[in-house]
Amino acid sequence: MSKVIAHSLFSEFDINLFKAGKHYKLYEKFGSHITTKEGIEGTYFAVWAPSAKSVSVIGDFNFWDDTEHQLNVRWDKSGIWEGFIPFVGKGNLYKYKIYSSNNDIITEKADPYARRCEHPPKTASIVWKDSYNWKDKAWMKNRKQNNALDAPYAVYEVHLGSWKQHLEENRFLSYTELAKELVDYVAEMNFTHVELMPIMEFPYDPSWGYQITGYFAPTSRFGYPDEFKFLVDKFHEKGIGVILDWVPSHFPSDAHGLGNFDGSSLYEHPDPKKGYHQDWKSLIFNYGRNEVKSFLISNALFWLDQYHADGLRVDAVASMLFLDYSREEGEWEPNQFGGRENLEAISFLKEMNVAVYENFPDVQTIAEESTSFPKVSSPVFADGLGFGMKWMMGWMHDTLDYFAKEPIYRKHHQNDLTFSLNYAFTENFMLPLSHDEVVYGKKSIVSKMPGDEWQRFANLRLLYGFMFTHPGTKLLFQGSEFGQTSEWNFQQSLDWHLLNYNIHKDAQTFVKDLNKLYKTEPALYQKQFSYDGFEWIDHGDHENSVISFIRKGNHENDHIIIVLNLTPVPREKYRIGLPKSGILKEIFNSDATKYNGTGNFKNKKLKSDKKEWNTRKNSIELNLPPLSMLAFKFK
């Protein structure tokens, strides 16, 4: 019997779809698949290597000998090598050894479609199959309403390796341990979603997961693939959606990865001006190659299909959109129309989003995109990129710059804070305070705040209060919720011991209650992407550094009035205009004693006056605590 038996999972239709860039379930065909042929158990292997002269499967089952199991090339010029190897099964290690027809280059590559990889720094793929029994039927049936654009969407961004570590044993928590500790914590904090920084297999810890070599394998750092499914399942059990960071923008040039795969530029663009990232020293996918598009879109759908992910946050979209991204003159070439847009990448992103929403209409794709590129979150049929949401990077930069200023100077910069409302409804914006803002000398969020300790934490509450009442969905990075004072360090656990101090514990309680306010008040989410959901009362009181506005829901009695005092000076008998007469009730106060506020500035008389103010016929006098956010509703 031949050591490799002719066998294929590909039909002629599969091949045609693959070549056309329209096969979106390649993970069912490529890679290693445990199967039985003619009564013999073994594994079918398939890999794309069109420049190869020969491809062998090497592994622990043949002493890594490339003469033992040479795959068969298909006759249809698809560049696919395949075959069935008897007696190879679950747990066997393997790679592909490729002899290229391009300058006789020889490569040893991990399987691009492997479902499991060795723990880095080891680099082999592992034949794998799990039969996980999902228990999230109720969540999957109803998740459309939880992931909807008019639903509360408050995201806790997590790096699994550093959220919490087992200090006594000096190790990461496992997927199984996280399924208890992390899930319970996110639920207790009232977040609606969690976003996991890349969990696809990656070789280099300092990349935080953004340099991926195993696109179809959850990293082995924390356990087995079925244990990661268990973690997702547990989030769903608690009613929490799971967003995965996804990186189609670039990949590392590690010897076992996708780069120079078959001795040629197979996955990466062959022109360095389009195929090499100078910033990240990594390779850029060739978005104009159909087979590469099929690979990437299949990968996006794989995590939604096989791992029940509720969304994908797509990393570094700006770097994909522009040919001159981070390049000097002469380092890039215009597109066919003389512009700087990467037309092939734009086409790919549109196709990806269409495929995602056609197959999984109850999820969201979220673009990390930092430019003014138009219609990022508009449907493709309306000439948009087709994302569900886009990170509001302008809001983030302007707001953090404003809050870093000493309050005495804020009156000169109030426009920095209010400017975002000029464009807040041009996209479906998510407001992010992400990991990128607390590394590389940027300091932690609370450490950016001016003043003494009390003022820093009052400013922190005020910042979060503004964030959660500003139109748009929310994202907060781990540790920011309790005022971590040091920058994020991916190598160590968050400083959970800080919760032994009341000022940090109170900050955590504040975020928990702020999430609850956001989740329970329809005015804060029903029209979060619509002009109809927001109305200024006064954005021009620079001298007092006070702003006030109305957030609106579908029903008038849900409307909320928000007032922010942006300095440490209390504003007593401060008058604001009201949309109608009536009696207000205070529903939230960031200066409450349980948040380490003063608790001294009460608003007992909340009946409106028939006195014109802010061009409104009715108004009211309020006592505004120092550095505070207040929220009111009509009784």
XYZ file of C-alpha atoms in Angstrom:
635
model
C 0.000 0.000 0.000
C 1.219 3.504 -0.861
C 2.222 5.582 2.125
C 0.023 8.398 0.785
C -3.313 7.330 -0.643
C -4.999 9.485 -3.280
C -7.947 11.220 -1.689
C -9.656 14.603 -1.976
C -12.264 16.680 -0.176
C -12.407 19.131 -3.084
C -15.075 19.049 -5.750
C -14.690 20.857 -9.061
C -17.070 23.485 -7.680
C -14.812 23.978 -4.635
C -11.828 24.567 -6.897
C -13.705 27.067 -9.037
C -14.856 28.982 -5.957
C -11.334 28.952 -4.515
C -9.812 30.317 -7.700
C -12.537 32.962 -7.924
C -11.957 34.136 -4.339
C -15.479 33.093 -3.372
C -14.899 29.954 -1.257
C -15.618 31.027 2.297
C -15.402 27.669 4.064
C -11.931 26.552 3.079
C -11.344 25.316 6.631
C -13.601 22.385 5.769
C -11.254 21.397 2.926
C -7.687 22.542 3.628
C -5.567 21.503 6.574
C -5.582 18.151 8.348
C -8.823 16.221 8.695
C -9.098 12.958 10.610
C -11.086 10.501 8.531
C -11.458 6.853 7.568
C -10.730 5.515 4.096
C -11.393 1.917 3.112
C -11.763 0.997 6.775
C -8.427 2.528 7.772
C -8.270 5.461 10.160
C -5.900 8.248 9.207
C -5.672 11.890 8.258
C -6.268 13.759 5.017
C -3.896 16.653 4.334
C -4.326 19.481 1.832
C -2.156 22.556 1.294
C -1.926 25.288 -1.332
C 1.599 25.544 -2.776
C 1.453 26.324 -6.511
C 5.207 27.002 -6.838
C 6.177 23.669 -5.295
C 7.966 20.844 -7.088
C 7.063 18.509 -4.242
C 5.349 18.710 -0.851
C 5.888 16.225 1.952
C 4.141 15.892 5.279
C 6.827 15.520 7.930
C 6.037 14.755 11.537
C 6.569 12.707 14.652
C 4.974 9.746 12.851
C 7.752 9.534 10.237
C 10.746 10.917 12.150
C 10.399 14.201 10.188
C 11.612 12.412 7.058
C 10.479 14.168 3.857
C 10.867 11.013 1.750
C 8.113 9.143 3.604
C 4.852 10.951 2.819
C 4.836 13.016 -0.356
C 1.477 14.544 -1.241
C -0.097 14.408 -4.688
C -0.563 17.565 -6.734
C -3.999 18.089 -8.247
C -4.300 17.944 -12.022
C -6.392 21.137 -12.285
C -3.551 23.657 -11.852
C -5.079 24.864 -8.576
C -1.723 24.425 -6.850
C -3.259 22.167 -4.210
C -1.298 19.213 -2.832
C -3.266 16.558 -0.982
C -3.490 12.972 0.176
C -4.580 10.539 2.898
C -1.980 9.175 5.318
C -3.083 6.043 7.216
C -2.656 5.737 10.981
C -1.934 9.421 11.527
C -4.368 10.811 14.042
C -5.262 13.235 16.797
C -2.236 14.659 18.570
C 0.339 13.912 15.884
C 2.778 16.740 15.144
C 3.425 17.774 11.549
C 4.680 20.382 9.091
C 4.872 20.657 5.329
C 8.303 20.431 3.718
C 8.144 22.202 0.390
C 10.660 21.966 -2.438
C 10.074 25.002 -4.607
C 10.496 25.341 -8.342
C 11.562 28.912 -7.553
C 15.378 28.842 -7.228
C 15.183 25.417 -5.530
C 14.150 27.074 -2.247
C 13.220 24.617 0.515
C 10.758 25.636 3.260
C 9.311 23.891 6.315
C 5.933 25.364 7.136
C 3.264 25.009 9.758
C -0.163 24.261 8.314
C -1.980 27.555 7.555
C -5.271 25.812 8.417
C -4.128 23.880 11.504
C -6.753 23.738 14.259
C -4.106 23.439 16.963
C -0.447 24.448 17.226
C 2.408 23.610 19.547
C 3.073 25.921 22.454
C 5.582 28.591 21.367
C 8.512 28.639 20.921
C 7.764 25.247 19.339
C 6.234 25.671 15.897
C 4.689 22.422 14.637
C 1.040 21.974 13.784
C -1.032 19.332 15.566
C -3.606 17.043 13.979
C -6.745 17.862 15.926
C -10.449 17.319 16.161
C -12.747 18.181 19.006
C -16.372 17.320 19.537
C -17.336 20.121 21.872
C -20.989 20.090 22.900
C -22.156 23.704 22.829
C -24.652 24.751 25.489
C -25.387 28.284 24.269
C -28.459 27.558 22.172
C -30.530 30.167 24.011
C -27.886 32.857 23.530
C -27.391 32.072 19.838
C -31.126 32.150 19.244
C -31.561 35.581 20.831
C -28.184 37.246 20.337
C -29.428 39.421 17.481
C -31.062 41.730 20.016
C -27.910 41.782 22.203
C -25.655 42.659 19.270
C -28.043 45.135 17.634
C -27.002 48.702 16.862
C -29.798 50.018 19.070
C -28.789 47.868 22.045
C -26.378 48.712 24.887
C -22.865 47.740 23.826
C -20.245 48.218 26.560
C -17.048 46.288 25.853
C -14.331 45.151 28.267
C -11.080 44.736 26.310
C -8.904 41.913 27.630
C -5.419 40.537 27.065
C -5.781 36.996 28.383
C -2.115 36.633 29.302
C -2.032 39.635 31.625
C -5.570 40.129 32.921
C -4.753 37.923 35.866
C -1.979 35.387 36.378
C -1.440 32.512 38.787
C 1.241 34.254 40.818
C 2.188 31.303 43.049
C 2.857 29.089 40.033
C 4.115 31.940 37.812
C 1.864 31.021 34.899
C -1.069 32.167 32.816
C -4.603 31.296 33.813
C -6.019 28.590 31.549
C -9.086 28.961 29.359
C -10.909 26.818 31.926
C -9.847 29.012 34.852
C -10.738 32.152 32.903
C -14.158 30.644 32.211
C -14.819 31.077 35.924
C -12.795 34.105 37.023
C -12.933 36.371 33.970
C -16.520 35.531 33.044
C -17.784 36.163 36.568
C -15.869 39.440 36.735
C -17.145 40.811 33.414
C -20.686 39.876 34.412
C -20.319 41.480 37.844
C -19.018 44.676 36.211
C -22.141 44.846 34.003
C -20.281 44.915 30.697
C -22.379 43.608 27.802
C -19.444 42.319 25.726
C -15.840 41.274 26.082
C -13.209 41.851 23.407
C -10.259 39.484 23.408
C -7.000 40.726 21.974
C -5.857 38.168 19.362
C -6.180 34.579 20.559
C -5.069 33.085 17.221
C -1.691 31.347 17.603
C 1.287 33.705 17.547
C 4.980 33.072 18.190
C 6.130 36.247 19.951
C 4.597 37.419 23.234
C 5.613 41.101 22.859
C 3.456 41.309 19.713
C 0.413 40.886 22.033
C -0.993 38.502 19.429
C -1.022 40.909 16.487
C 1.614 38.883 14.556
C -0.269 35.675 13.770
C 1.081 32.400 12.404
C -1.856 30.095 13.227
C -4.951 31.805 11.868
C -7.285 28.871 12.583
C -5.910 27.804 15.987
C -6.606 29.393 19.366
C -3.279 29.878 21.098
C -2.051 26.892 23.068
C -0.743 29.194 25.812
C -4.008 28.794 27.702
C -5.149 25.305 26.741
C -6.914 23.253 24.084
C -9.307 24.477 21.364
C -12.310 22.875 23.064
C -11.380 24.682 26.280
C -11.496 27.989 24.442
C -14.953 27.033 23.191
C -15.872 26.361 26.830
C -14.755 29.906 27.709
C -16.940 31.396 24.957
C -19.810 29.189 26.092
C -19.516 30.471 29.659
C -19.585 34.079 28.515
C -22.762 33.335 26.601
C -24.251 31.613 29.629
C -23.859 34.914 31.499
C -25.374 36.903 28.621
C -22.063 38.394 27.482
C -21.088 38.680 23.816
C -17.569 37.750 22.676
C -15.685 39.919 20.167
C -12.398 38.643 18.771
C -9.592 40.849 17.505
C -8.861 39.822 13.926
C -5.737 40.798 11.979
C -6.022 40.635 8.164
C -3.666 43.597 7.759
C -0.286 41.920 8.128
C 1.540 38.773 9.291
C 5.061 37.969 10.517
C 7.902 36.602 8.413
C 8.751 33.774 10.850
C 10.231 30.779 9.042
C 7.275 28.497 9.855
C 4.603 31.089 8.975
C 2.862 32.230 5.805
C 5.741 34.272 4.398
C 7.529 32.923 1.308
C 5.364 29.872 1.843
C 6.211 27.798 -1.225
C 9.395 29.672 -2.076
C 7.358 32.454 -3.628
C 5.268 35.431 -2.477
C 2.154 33.342 -2.054
C 0.161 35.080 0.669
C 2.069 38.389 0.676
C 2.103 40.945 -2.125
C 5.296 40.440 -4.197
C 5.958 44.200 -4.452
C 7.584 45.405 -1.188
C 5.845 48.757 -1.651
C 2.576 46.897 -1.153
C 3.744 43.760 0.643
C 5.936 44.947 3.520
C 5.026 46.945 6.625
C 7.929 49.131 7.628
C 6.400 49.973 11.022
C 5.822 46.404 12.126
C 8.526 44.641 10.064
C 5.845 42.313 8.773
C 4.275 41.197 5.510
C 1.061 42.470 3.936
C -1.481 40.128 2.361
C -1.967 40.240 -1.395
C -5.609 41.348 -1.413
C -5.775 41.171 -5.178
C -5.091 37.421 -5.244
C -8.349 35.496 -5.193
C -7.036 32.514 -3.272
C -5.742 34.841 -0.525
C -9.141 36.526 -0.287
C -10.742 33.108 0.109
C -8.253 32.283 2.878
C -8.948 35.477 4.823
C -12.734 35.511 4.450
C -12.850 31.823 5.347
C -10.866 32.695 8.453
C -13.287 35.441 9.463
C -16.238 33.102 9.061
C -14.402 30.261 10.818
C -14.359 32.066 14.193
C -18.005 33.025 13.857
C -18.992 29.515 12.804
C -16.783 27.180 14.812
C -16.265 29.321 17.928
C -19.604 31.180 18.094
C -17.905 34.596 18.193
C -20.342 37.511 18.267
C -18.163 39.941 16.394
C -14.771 40.715 14.895
C -12.812 43.856 15.681
C -10.666 44.295 12.577
C -7.212 45.625 13.415
C -5.277 48.351 11.576
C -7.853 49.023 8.860
C -6.256 52.397 8.042
C -3.015 50.641 7.089
C -4.982 48.549 4.605
C -6.894 51.412 3.005
C -3.978 53.593 1.939
C -0.986 52.750 -0.227
C 1.027 55.550 1.383
C 0.282 54.506 4.965
C 3.436 55.320 6.989
C 5.453 55.685 3.777
C 7.464 58.591 2.443
C 7.334 59.902 -1.102
C 8.908 57.378 -3.442
C 8.084 54.458 -1.146
C 4.628 53.885 -2.632
C 2.943 53.958 -6.022
C -0.499 55.411 -6.804
C -3.391 53.215 -7.839
C -4.611 52.992 -11.438
C -6.545 56.245 -11.022
C -3.605 58.119 -9.531
C -4.984 58.008 -5.965
C -3.559 56.750 -2.677
C -6.369 54.307 -1.911
C -5.557 50.593 -1.957
C -8.386 49.519 -4.240
C -7.711 45.803 -3.801
C -7.823 46.054 -0.003
C -11.008 48.139 -0.146
C -12.628 45.534 -2.377
C -11.525 42.779 0.005
C -12.968 44.536 3.072
C -16.287 45.011 1.308
C -16.404 41.348 0.264
C -15.474 40.247 3.779
C -18.222 42.301 5.407
C -20.832 41.165 2.897
C -19.870 37.535 3.535
C -19.976 37.983 7.310
C -23.381 39.639 7.400
C -24.892 37.300 4.813
C -23.846 34.263 6.839
C -24.098 35.734 10.342
C -26.550 38.664 10.314
C -26.639 38.765 14.127
C -22.950 39.712 14.684
C -20.965 42.935 14.289
C -17.713 43.795 12.542
C -15.885 46.745 14.085
C -13.163 48.699 12.297
C -10.133 50.109 14.068
C -9.760 52.932 11.555
C -8.094 56.230 12.408
C -8.633 58.387 9.307
C -11.536 60.297 7.788
C -12.105 57.627 5.127
C -15.840 57.937 4.354
C -18.631 55.455 4.989
C -16.626 52.885 6.934
C -19.791 51.754 8.741
C -22.195 52.238 5.843
C -23.535 49.193 3.976
C -21.695 48.041 0.882
C -24.835 48.561 -1.196
C -24.609 52.246 -0.176
C -20.965 52.397 -1.322
C -19.651 51.864 2.223
C -17.041 49.433 3.542
C -19.808 47.511 5.287
C -18.580 47.484 8.905
C -21.126 47.574 11.707
C -19.113 50.072 13.755
C -15.924 52.123 13.668
C -13.629 53.195 16.517
C -13.935 56.945 17.175
C -10.234 57.720 17.369
C -10.746 61.478 17.077
C -12.954 61.517 20.179
C -10.369 59.477 22.063
C -7.418 61.729 21.249
C -9.279 65.016 21.759
C -10.892 63.892 25.003
C -7.703 62.522 26.559
C -5.831 65.672 25.543
C -8.534 67.778 27.184
C -8.601 65.795 30.425
C -4.811 65.892 30.711
C -4.989 69.695 31.004
C -5.071 71.460 34.358
C -8.701 72.517 34.928
C -7.750 76.191 35.082
C -6.848 76.035 31.379
C -9.826 73.982 30.230
C -11.980 77.017 29.456
C -9.641 77.730 26.543
C -10.037 74.209 25.141
C -13.720 73.348 25.590
C -14.098 72.963 21.843
C -11.716 69.974 22.022
C -14.301 68.228 24.174
C -17.412 69.212 22.231
C -16.028 69.001 18.684
C -16.770 65.269 18.393
C -20.501 66.023 18.300
C -19.980 67.781 14.957
C -19.262 64.411 13.314
C -20.550 61.880 15.860
C -23.305 60.634 13.565
C -21.330 60.341 10.324
C -20.433 56.756 11.326
C -21.626 54.164 13.814
C -18.942 55.079 16.315
C -17.543 53.085 19.208
C -15.744 55.184 21.835
C -12.516 53.356 22.749
C -10.131 53.765 25.644
C -8.021 50.840 24.506
C -4.723 49.133 25.302
C -2.916 51.468 22.886
C -3.563 54.391 25.252
C -1.841 52.871 28.301
C 1.537 51.693 26.932
C 4.818 53.061 25.581
C 5.093 55.995 27.956
C 1.472 57.153 27.587
C 0.752 56.335 31.260
C -2.381 54.686 32.616
C -5.708 56.480 32.197
C -5.865 57.719 35.804
C -2.218 58.780 35.695
C -2.984 61.078 32.753
C -5.325 63.075 34.996
C -4.073 66.290 36.656
C -4.249 67.281 40.316
C -3.888 65.454 43.609
C -5.114 61.906 44.124
C -8.709 62.922 44.842
C -8.835 65.125 41.752
C -7.264 62.481 39.531
C -9.956 59.978 40.464
C -12.725 62.600 40.242
C -11.424 63.425 36.750
C -11.409 59.716 35.922
C -15.064 59.401 36.946
C -15.885 62.535 34.951
C -14.099 61.180 31.870
C -15.983 57.880 32.059
C -19.219 59.717 32.782
C -18.755 61.774 29.618
C -17.805 58.662 27.639
C -20.853 56.669 28.710
C -23.320 59.511 28.093
C -21.753 60.569 24.771
C -23.471 58.973 21.740
C -21.882 55.714 20.598
C -20.934 52.331 22.004
C -18.121 51.971 24.562
C -14.833 50.114 25.042
C -12.643 50.138 28.146
C -9.347 48.296 28.519
C -8.682 45.998 31.475
C -7.423 47.717 34.615
C -8.819 51.099 33.610
C -12.014 50.289 35.479
C -10.315 50.355 38.882
C -7.739 53.030 38.178
C -4.614 50.980 37.556
C -1.820 53.462 38.234
C 1.005 51.852 36.263
C 1.137 51.347 32.508
C -0.090 48.041 31.143
C 2.632 45.382 31.096
C 1.754 42.359 28.968
C 4.176 40.207 30.981
C 2.469 40.545 34.331
C -0.926 40.493 35.976
C -2.980 43.620 36.541
C -2.399 45.229 39.937
C -5.395 43.621 41.615
C -3.936 44.422 45.035
C -4.968 48.044 44.448
C -8.526 47.009 45.224
C -7.465 46.806 48.869
C -7.573 50.619 48.775
C -10.961 52.332 48.895
C -10.188 54.856 46.186
C -9.618 52.050 43.636
C -12.500 49.942 44.904
C -14.791 52.961 44.644
C -13.632 53.621 41.071
C -14.492 50.024 40.222
C -17.937 50.434 41.796
C -18.421 53.587 39.735
C -17.744 51.782 36.438
C -20.025 48.924 37.498
C -22.850 51.394 38.173
C -22.102 53.399 35.020
C -22.463 50.226 32.953
C -25.749 49.535 34.725
C -26.969 53.062 33.947
C -26.045 52.596 30.277
C -27.758 49.204 30.083
C -30.962 50.266 31.829
C -31.595 53.720 30.349
C -32.894 53.432 26.756
C -31.989 57.057 25.986
C -28.309 56.124 26.218
C -28.447 53.419 23.540
C -31.619 53.354 21.440
C -30.499 56.233 19.199
C -26.765 56.129 19.917
C -25.884 56.522 16.236
C -28.581 59.040 15.313
C -28.859 62.841 15.359
C -32.298 62.253 16.865
C -30.714 60.862 20.016
C -28.778 63.978 21.060
C -29.486 67.638 21.708
C -27.271 70.313 23.228
C -28.554 72.419 26.078
C -25.353 74.467 26.341
C -21.890 73.730 24.959
C -20.657 77.329 25.066
C -20.116 78.089 28.753
C -16.353 78.132 28.456
C -15.858 80.430 31.430
C -17.391 77.966 33.887
C -16.303 74.866 31.920
C -19.773 73.351 32.139
C -21.563 71.498 29.356
C -25.108 70.154 29.313
C -27.086 68.093 26.829
C -30.055 65.782 26.388
C -29.882 62.124 25.389
C -33.087 60.868 23.801
C -34.725 57.469 23.542
C -37.716 56.357 21.521
C -40.085 57.730 24.171
C -39.959 61.235 25.609
C -40.254 60.046 29.201
C -36.954 58.152 28.744
C -34.974 61.299 27.871
C -32.021 62.082 30.150
C -30.433 65.443 30.935
C -26.649 65.336 31.432
C -24.618 68.078 33.116
C -20.808 68.005 33.409
C -18.794 70.325 35.636
C -15.270 70.078 34.246
C -13.369 71.935 36.981
C -12.854 71.360 40.733
C -14.853 74.530 41.466
C -18.412 73.725 42.678
C -21.082 75.590 40.731
C -23.956 76.368 43.083
C -27.243 77.677 41.732
C -26.078 76.970 38.217
C -28.963 77.439 35.805
C -29.651 75.358 32.680
C -32.510 75.473 30.224
C -35.000 72.599 30.112
C -36.994 71.159 27.198
C -40.223 71.425 29.214
C -41.567 72.268 32.642
C -41.745 69.666 35.363
C -39.899 68.050 38.238
C -36.532 66.406 37.761
C -35.116 63.452 39.637
C -31.403 62.808 39.910
C -30.591 59.323 38.607
C -26.785 59.447 38.694
C -24.123 61.501 40.442
C -20.418 60.822 40.005
C -19.715 62.785 43.197
C -21.584 60.331 45.430
C -19.713 59.255 48.564
C -19.784 55.608 47.471
C -17.553 56.616 44.539
C -15.194 58.586 46.830
C -16.933 61.824 45.891
C -17.696 64.628 48.350
C -21.419 63.892 48.590
C -21.815 67.501 49.736
C -23.664 69.183 46.901
C -27.302 68.147 47.021
C -30.096 69.026 44.632
C -33.215 69.011 46.789
C -35.472 71.412 44.875
C -35.798 69.973 41.391
C -38.915 71.801 40.181
C -38.430 73.835 37.014
C -38.933 77.600 36.799
C -40.745 79.514 34.072
C -37.583 81.456 33.396
C -36.110 81.562 29.920
C -32.539 80.218 29.713
C -30.405 78.734 26.961
C -33.140 79.878 24.512
C -35.645 77.671 26.357
C -38.805 78.806 28.168
C -38.177 76.667 31.256
C -35.050 76.261 33.355
C -33.742 75.092 36.707
C -30.993 75.920 39.181
C -28.660 73.087 40.116
C -25.785 72.602 42.513
C -22.917 71.094 40.531
C -20.272 69.224 42.543
C -16.582 69.599 41.613
C -15.426 67.513 38.622
C -18.772 65.798 38.294
C -21.272 64.238 35.919
C -24.935 64.451 36.878
C -27.862 62.747 35.140
C -31.531 63.684 35.535
C -34.899 62.549 34.253
C -38.333 64.126 34.475
C -40.563 62.436 37.020
